[in-house]
Coordinates of C-alpha atoms in Angstrom, one line a residue:
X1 CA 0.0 0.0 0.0
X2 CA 1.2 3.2 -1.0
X3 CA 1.6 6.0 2.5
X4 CA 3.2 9.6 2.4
X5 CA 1.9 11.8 -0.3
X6 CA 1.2 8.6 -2.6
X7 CA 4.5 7.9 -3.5
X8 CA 6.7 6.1 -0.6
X9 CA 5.7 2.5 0.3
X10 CA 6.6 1.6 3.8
X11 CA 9.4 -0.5 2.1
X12 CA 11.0 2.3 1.4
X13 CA 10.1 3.9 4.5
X14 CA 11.3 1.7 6.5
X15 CA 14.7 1.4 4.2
X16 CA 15.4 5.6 4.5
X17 CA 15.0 5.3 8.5
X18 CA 17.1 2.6 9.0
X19 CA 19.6 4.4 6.8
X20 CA 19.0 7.9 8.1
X21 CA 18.5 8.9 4.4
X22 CA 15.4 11.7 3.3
X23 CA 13.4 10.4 0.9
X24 CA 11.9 14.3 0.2
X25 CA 12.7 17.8 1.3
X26 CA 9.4 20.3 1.1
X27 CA 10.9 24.0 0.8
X28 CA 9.4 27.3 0.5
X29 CA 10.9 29.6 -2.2
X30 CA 9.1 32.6 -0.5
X31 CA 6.6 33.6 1.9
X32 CA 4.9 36.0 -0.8
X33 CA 1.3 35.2 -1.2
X34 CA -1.7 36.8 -3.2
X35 CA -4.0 34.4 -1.4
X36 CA -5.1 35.0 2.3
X37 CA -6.5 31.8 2.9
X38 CA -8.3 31.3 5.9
X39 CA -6.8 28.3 6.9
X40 CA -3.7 29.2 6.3
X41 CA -1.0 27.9 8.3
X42 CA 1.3 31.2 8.0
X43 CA 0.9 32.9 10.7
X44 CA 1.7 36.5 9.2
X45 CA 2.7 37.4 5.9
X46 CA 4.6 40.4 7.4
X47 CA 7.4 38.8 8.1
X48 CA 9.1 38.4 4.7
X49 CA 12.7 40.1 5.4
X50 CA 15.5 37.8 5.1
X51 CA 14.8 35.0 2.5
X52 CA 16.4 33.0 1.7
X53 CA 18.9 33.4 -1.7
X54 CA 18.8 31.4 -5.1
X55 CA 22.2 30.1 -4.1
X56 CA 21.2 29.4 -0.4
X57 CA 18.4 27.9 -1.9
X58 CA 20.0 25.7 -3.9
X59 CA 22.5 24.9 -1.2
X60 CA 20.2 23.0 0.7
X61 CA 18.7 21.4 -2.1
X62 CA 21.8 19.7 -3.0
X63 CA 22.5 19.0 0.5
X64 CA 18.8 17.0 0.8
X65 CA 20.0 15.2 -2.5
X66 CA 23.2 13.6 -0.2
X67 CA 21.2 12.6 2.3
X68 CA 19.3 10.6 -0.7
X69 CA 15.9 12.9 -1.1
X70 CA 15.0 12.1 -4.6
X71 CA 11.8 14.3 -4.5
X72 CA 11.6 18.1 -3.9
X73 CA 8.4 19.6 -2.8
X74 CA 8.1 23.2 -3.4
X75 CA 5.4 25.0 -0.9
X76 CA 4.8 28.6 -0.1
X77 CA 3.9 31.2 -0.1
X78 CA 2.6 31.1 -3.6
X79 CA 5.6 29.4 -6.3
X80 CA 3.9 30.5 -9.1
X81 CA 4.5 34.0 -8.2
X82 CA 8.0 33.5 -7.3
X83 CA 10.1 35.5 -9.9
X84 CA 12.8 32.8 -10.1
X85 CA 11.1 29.4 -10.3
X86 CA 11.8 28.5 -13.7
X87 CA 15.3 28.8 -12.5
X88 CA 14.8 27.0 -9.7
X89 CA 12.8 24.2 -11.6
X90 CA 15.7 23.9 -14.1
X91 CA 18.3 23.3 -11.5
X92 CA 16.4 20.6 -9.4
X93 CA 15.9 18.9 -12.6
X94 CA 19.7 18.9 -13.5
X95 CA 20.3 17.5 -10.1
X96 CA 18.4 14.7 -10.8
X97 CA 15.4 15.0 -8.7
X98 CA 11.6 14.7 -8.9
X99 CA 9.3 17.8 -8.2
X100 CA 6.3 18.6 -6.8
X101 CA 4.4 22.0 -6.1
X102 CA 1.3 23.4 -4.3
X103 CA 0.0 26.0 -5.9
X104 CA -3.2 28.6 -5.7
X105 CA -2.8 28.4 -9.4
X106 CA -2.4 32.8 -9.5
X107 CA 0.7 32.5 -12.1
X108 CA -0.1 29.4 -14.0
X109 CA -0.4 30.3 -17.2
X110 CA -0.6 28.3 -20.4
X111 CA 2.8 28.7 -21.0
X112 CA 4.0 28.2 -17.3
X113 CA 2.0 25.1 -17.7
X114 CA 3.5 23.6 -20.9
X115 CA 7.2 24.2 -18.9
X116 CA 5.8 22.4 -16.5
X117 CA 5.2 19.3 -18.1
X118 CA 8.2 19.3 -20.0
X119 CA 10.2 19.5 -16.4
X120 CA 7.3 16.4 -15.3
X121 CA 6.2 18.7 -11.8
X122 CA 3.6 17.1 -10.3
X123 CA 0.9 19.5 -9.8
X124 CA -1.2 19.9 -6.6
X125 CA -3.5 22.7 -7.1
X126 CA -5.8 23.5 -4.5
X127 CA -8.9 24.4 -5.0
X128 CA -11.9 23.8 -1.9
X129 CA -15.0 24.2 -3.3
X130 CA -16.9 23.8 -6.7
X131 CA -18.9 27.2 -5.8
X132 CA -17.9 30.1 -6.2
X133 CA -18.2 32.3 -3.7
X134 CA -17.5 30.0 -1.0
X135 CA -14.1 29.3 -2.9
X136 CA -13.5 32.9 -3.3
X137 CA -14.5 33.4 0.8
X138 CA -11.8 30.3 2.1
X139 CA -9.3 31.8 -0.3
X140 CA -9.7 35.4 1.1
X141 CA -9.8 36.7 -2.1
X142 CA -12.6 37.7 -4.6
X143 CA -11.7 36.4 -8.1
X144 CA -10.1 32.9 -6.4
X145 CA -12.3 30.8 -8.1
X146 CA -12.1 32.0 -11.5
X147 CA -8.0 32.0 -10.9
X148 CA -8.2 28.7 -10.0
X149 CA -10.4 27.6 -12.9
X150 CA -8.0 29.2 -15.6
X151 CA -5.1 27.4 -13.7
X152 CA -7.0 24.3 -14.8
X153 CA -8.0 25.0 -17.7
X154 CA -4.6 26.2 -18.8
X155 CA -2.6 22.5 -17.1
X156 CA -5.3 20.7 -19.4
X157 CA -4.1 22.6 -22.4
X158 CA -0.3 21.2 -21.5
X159 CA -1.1 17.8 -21.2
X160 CA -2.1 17.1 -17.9
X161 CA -3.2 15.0 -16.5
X162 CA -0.8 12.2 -18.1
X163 CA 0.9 9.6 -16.9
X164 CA 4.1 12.4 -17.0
X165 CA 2.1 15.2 -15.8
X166 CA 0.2 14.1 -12.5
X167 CA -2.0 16.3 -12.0
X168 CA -4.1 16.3 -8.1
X169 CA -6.3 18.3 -6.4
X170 CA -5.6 19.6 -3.0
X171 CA -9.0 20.9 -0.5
X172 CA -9.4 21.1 2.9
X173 CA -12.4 19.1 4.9
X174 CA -14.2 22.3 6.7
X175 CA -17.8 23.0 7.4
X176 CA -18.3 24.8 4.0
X177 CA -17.6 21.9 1.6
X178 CA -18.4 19.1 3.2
X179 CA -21.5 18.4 1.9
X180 CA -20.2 19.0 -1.9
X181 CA -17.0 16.7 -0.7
X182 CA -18.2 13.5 -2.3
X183 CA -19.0 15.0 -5.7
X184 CA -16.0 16.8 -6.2
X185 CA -14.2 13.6 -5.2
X186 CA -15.9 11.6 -7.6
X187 CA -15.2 14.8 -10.6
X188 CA -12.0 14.1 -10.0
X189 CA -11.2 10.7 -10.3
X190 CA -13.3 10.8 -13.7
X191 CA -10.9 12.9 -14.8
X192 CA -7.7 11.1 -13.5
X193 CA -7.0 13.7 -11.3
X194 CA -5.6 12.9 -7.6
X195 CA -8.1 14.1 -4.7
X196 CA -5.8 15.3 -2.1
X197 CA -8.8 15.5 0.5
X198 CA -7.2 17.1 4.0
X199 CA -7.8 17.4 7.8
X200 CA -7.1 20.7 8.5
X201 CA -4.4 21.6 10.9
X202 CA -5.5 23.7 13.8
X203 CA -2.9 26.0 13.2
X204 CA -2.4 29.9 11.9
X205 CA -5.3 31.7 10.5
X206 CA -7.4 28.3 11.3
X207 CA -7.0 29.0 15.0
X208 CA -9.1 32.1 14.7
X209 CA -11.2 31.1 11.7
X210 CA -13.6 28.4 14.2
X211 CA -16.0 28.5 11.7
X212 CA -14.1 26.1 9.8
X213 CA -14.4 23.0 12.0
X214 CA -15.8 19.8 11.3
X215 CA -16.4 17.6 14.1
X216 CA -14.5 13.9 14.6
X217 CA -18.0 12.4 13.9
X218 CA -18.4 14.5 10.9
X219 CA -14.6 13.9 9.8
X220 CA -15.4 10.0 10.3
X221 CA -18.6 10.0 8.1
X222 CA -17.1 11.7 5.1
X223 CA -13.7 9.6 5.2
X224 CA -16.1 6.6 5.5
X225 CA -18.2 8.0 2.3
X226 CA -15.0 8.6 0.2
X227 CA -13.3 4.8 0.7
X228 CA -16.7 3.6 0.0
X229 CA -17.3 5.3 -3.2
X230 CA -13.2 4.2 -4.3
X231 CA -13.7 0.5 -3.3
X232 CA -17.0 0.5 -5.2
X233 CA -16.6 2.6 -8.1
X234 CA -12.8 2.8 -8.4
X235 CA -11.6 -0.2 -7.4
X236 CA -9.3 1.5 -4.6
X237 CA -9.2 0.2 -1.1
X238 CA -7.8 2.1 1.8
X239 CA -8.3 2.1 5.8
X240 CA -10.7 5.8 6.4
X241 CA -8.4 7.8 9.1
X242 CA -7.0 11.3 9.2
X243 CA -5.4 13.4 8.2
X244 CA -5.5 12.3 4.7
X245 CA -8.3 10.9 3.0
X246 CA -7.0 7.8 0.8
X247 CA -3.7 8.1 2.1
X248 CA -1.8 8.7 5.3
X249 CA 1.0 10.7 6.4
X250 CA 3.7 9.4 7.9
X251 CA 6.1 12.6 6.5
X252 CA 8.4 12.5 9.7
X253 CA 10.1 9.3 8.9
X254 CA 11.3 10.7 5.2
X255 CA 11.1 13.8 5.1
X256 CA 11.3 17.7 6.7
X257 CA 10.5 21.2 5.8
X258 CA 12.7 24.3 4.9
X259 CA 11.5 27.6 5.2
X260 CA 11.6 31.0 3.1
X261 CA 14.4 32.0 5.9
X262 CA 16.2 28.8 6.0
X263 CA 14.6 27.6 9.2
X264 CA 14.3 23.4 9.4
X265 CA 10.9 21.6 10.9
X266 CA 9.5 18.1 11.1
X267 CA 6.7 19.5 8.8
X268 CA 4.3 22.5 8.9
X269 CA 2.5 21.4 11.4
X270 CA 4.8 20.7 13.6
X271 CA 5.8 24.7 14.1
X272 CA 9.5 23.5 16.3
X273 CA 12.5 25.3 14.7
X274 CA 15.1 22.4 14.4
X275 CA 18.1 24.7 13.3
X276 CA 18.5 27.1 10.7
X277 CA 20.7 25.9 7.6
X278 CA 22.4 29.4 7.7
X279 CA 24.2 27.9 10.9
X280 CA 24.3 24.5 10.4
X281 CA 24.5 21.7 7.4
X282 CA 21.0 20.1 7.2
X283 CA 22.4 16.5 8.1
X284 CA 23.9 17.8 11.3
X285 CA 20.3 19.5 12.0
X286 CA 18.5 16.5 11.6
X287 CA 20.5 14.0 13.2
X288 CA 21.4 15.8 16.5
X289 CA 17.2 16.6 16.4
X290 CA 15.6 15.0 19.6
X291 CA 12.3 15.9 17.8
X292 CA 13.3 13.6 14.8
X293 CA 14.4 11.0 16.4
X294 CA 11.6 10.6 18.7
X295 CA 9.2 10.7 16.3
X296 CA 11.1 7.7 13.8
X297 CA 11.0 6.0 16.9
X298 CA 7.1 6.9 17.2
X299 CA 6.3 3.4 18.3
X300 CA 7.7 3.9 21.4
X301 CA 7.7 7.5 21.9
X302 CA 3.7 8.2 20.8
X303 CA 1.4 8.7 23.4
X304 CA -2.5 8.1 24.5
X305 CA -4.9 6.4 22.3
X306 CA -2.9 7.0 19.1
X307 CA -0.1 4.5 21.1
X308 CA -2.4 1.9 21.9
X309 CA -5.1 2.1 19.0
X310 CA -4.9 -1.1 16.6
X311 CA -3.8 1.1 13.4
X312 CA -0.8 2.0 15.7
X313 CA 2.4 0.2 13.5
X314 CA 1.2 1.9 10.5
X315 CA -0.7 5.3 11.8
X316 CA 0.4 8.0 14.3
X317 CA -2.4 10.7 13.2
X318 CA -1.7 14.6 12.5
X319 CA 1.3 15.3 14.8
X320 CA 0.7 18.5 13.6
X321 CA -2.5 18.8 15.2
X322 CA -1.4 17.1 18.1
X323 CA 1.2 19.5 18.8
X324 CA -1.1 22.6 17.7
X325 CA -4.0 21.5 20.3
X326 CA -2.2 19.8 23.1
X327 CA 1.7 21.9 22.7
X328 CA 3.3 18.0 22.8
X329 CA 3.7 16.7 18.9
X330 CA 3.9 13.4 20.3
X331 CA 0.1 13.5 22.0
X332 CA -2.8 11.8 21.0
X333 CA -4.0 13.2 17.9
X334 CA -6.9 15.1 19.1
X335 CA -8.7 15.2 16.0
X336 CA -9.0 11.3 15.2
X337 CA -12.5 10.1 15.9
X338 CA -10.8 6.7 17.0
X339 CA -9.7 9.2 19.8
X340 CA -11.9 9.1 22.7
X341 CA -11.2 12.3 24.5
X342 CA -11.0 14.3 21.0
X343 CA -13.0 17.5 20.8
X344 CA -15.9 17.5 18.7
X345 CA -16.9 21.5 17.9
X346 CA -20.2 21.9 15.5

């Protein structure tokens, strides 16, 4: 069964901990964002001084490429805004290594989208919601939708999705969409397109944005409704449980995060500065890293329900939400309905 972001089996999982290799690095080219997305896990898109350089940049690209990442993930911020990512695109593919980018879809345009299938990126555009103005409204920004739909529109145009141009669809479980969940998942696997269906993290602009929330119950019913529809329609089987529907994330073991100022983190959940690469090489970050290390070592270190549920050798929750709710990333994920003492809001 395939785990973290549809790619890694636990072969190879197991293979880059024992090894102490990466198997991915995400990075973030730039804080800069046309979005304000209301579940945005930036906390403040003030704070944009001090980013990191194209050379700094690809520093630490090449140093994730010793420690045997074959896949770059480029977050944000929003890339396809980023004045330099051809450039960047061109030199991650010289070094050999896979790419994948989130994007709002703002600077995709039909010939961004044509280099992009050329270079093979693997697209994960996020759109939430087939209407509208609730798109528009989660996106903070009046327009989103129709952005969005020209980003489509112009991937389509440049061949994807293809077997070389994987093509997916990221969107966030919240009160809004659920009810139009099922549908869009169904749209998309009609049209070959990955649904990257997501928890949300209780984290950033989501912390003040309650309105958002979707209960454990709730999360539980629609998980339950999506593996139903792939096991009888698609022919896809998969266990329901969060944070990802069809999936699960098990990032820690493979991979980290860089940010726009060159500070490291488990992932973005899990908001705890490891080191900054400005001061120290990336391996030496990650392998001095209590926080690592306890959490390849999860089935001894997890604690609670998530330690002692029966999914526990292949399943450790959100540690982002974890850490976000409770302050300890290796608590009981509060958000899993298999989770007694979770919180259920509306």
């Amino acid at each position: 069964m395939q785990t973290y972001n549809l790619e890694f089996s636990e072969e190879d999982i197991r293979k880059a901990v024992a090894d102490n290799r990466l198997l991915s690095m995400e990075i973030e080219f730039s804080r800069h964002c046309n979005f304000r997305c209301s579940y945005c896990y930036v906390p403040t898109k003030e704070e944009l001084e001090q980013e990191l350089s194209r050379e700094e940049l690809k520093n630490v690209i090449c140093q994730a490429k010793k420690l045997g990442a074959g896949k770059i993930i480029i977050l944000g911020g929003e890339p396809s805004i980023y004045p330099h990512l051809q450039e960047m695109i061109n030199f991650i593919k010289k070094e050999g290594l896979n790419i994948e980018m989130f994007t709002n879809g703002s600077g995709i345009t039909l010939e961004l989208a044509k280099f992009l299938a050329v270079n093979k990126v693997r697209v994960v555009l996020k759109q939430n919601s087939q209407d509208a103005a609730i798109q528009d409204r989660l996106a903070g920004k009046t327009g989103a939708f129709q952005i969005i739909q020209q980003a489509l529109a112009n991937l389509k145009k440049a061949g994807y999705p293809s077997s070389d141009a994987f093509l997916a669809i990221s969107t966030i479980i919240c009160q809004q969409n659920i009810d139009e969940l099922a549908e869009m998942w169904k749209g998309l696997r009609d049209q070959k397109i990955e649904p990257y269906f997501e928890v949300i993290t209780p984290q950033g602009n989501a912390k003040q944005n309650t309105w958002l929330e979707v209960s454990s119950d709730k999360l539980k019913t629609i998980f339950t409704e999506l593996a139903e529809i792939d096991r009888n329609i698609y022919g896809k089987d998969w266990e329901p449980q969060p944070p990802l529907a069809g999936n699960k994330c098990m990032r820690h073991q493979v991979s980290c995060v860089v940010t726009a100022t060159g500070n490291v983190m488990p992932c973005v959940g899990v908001t705890i500065t490891l080191g900054n690469i400005r001061e120290q090489p990336l391996a030496d970050i990650l392998k001095n890293s209590e926080v690592v290390n306890n959490l390849k070592n999860f089935r001894e270190m997890i604690k609670g329900e998530c330690r002692t549920c029966d999914k526990a050798e292949e399943c450790y929750g959100c540690r982002g939400a974890a850490y976000q709710l409770t302050g300890d990333y290796l608590a009981a994920d509060p958000t899993c309905w298999r989770n007694s003492s979770c919180k259920n809001p509306g």
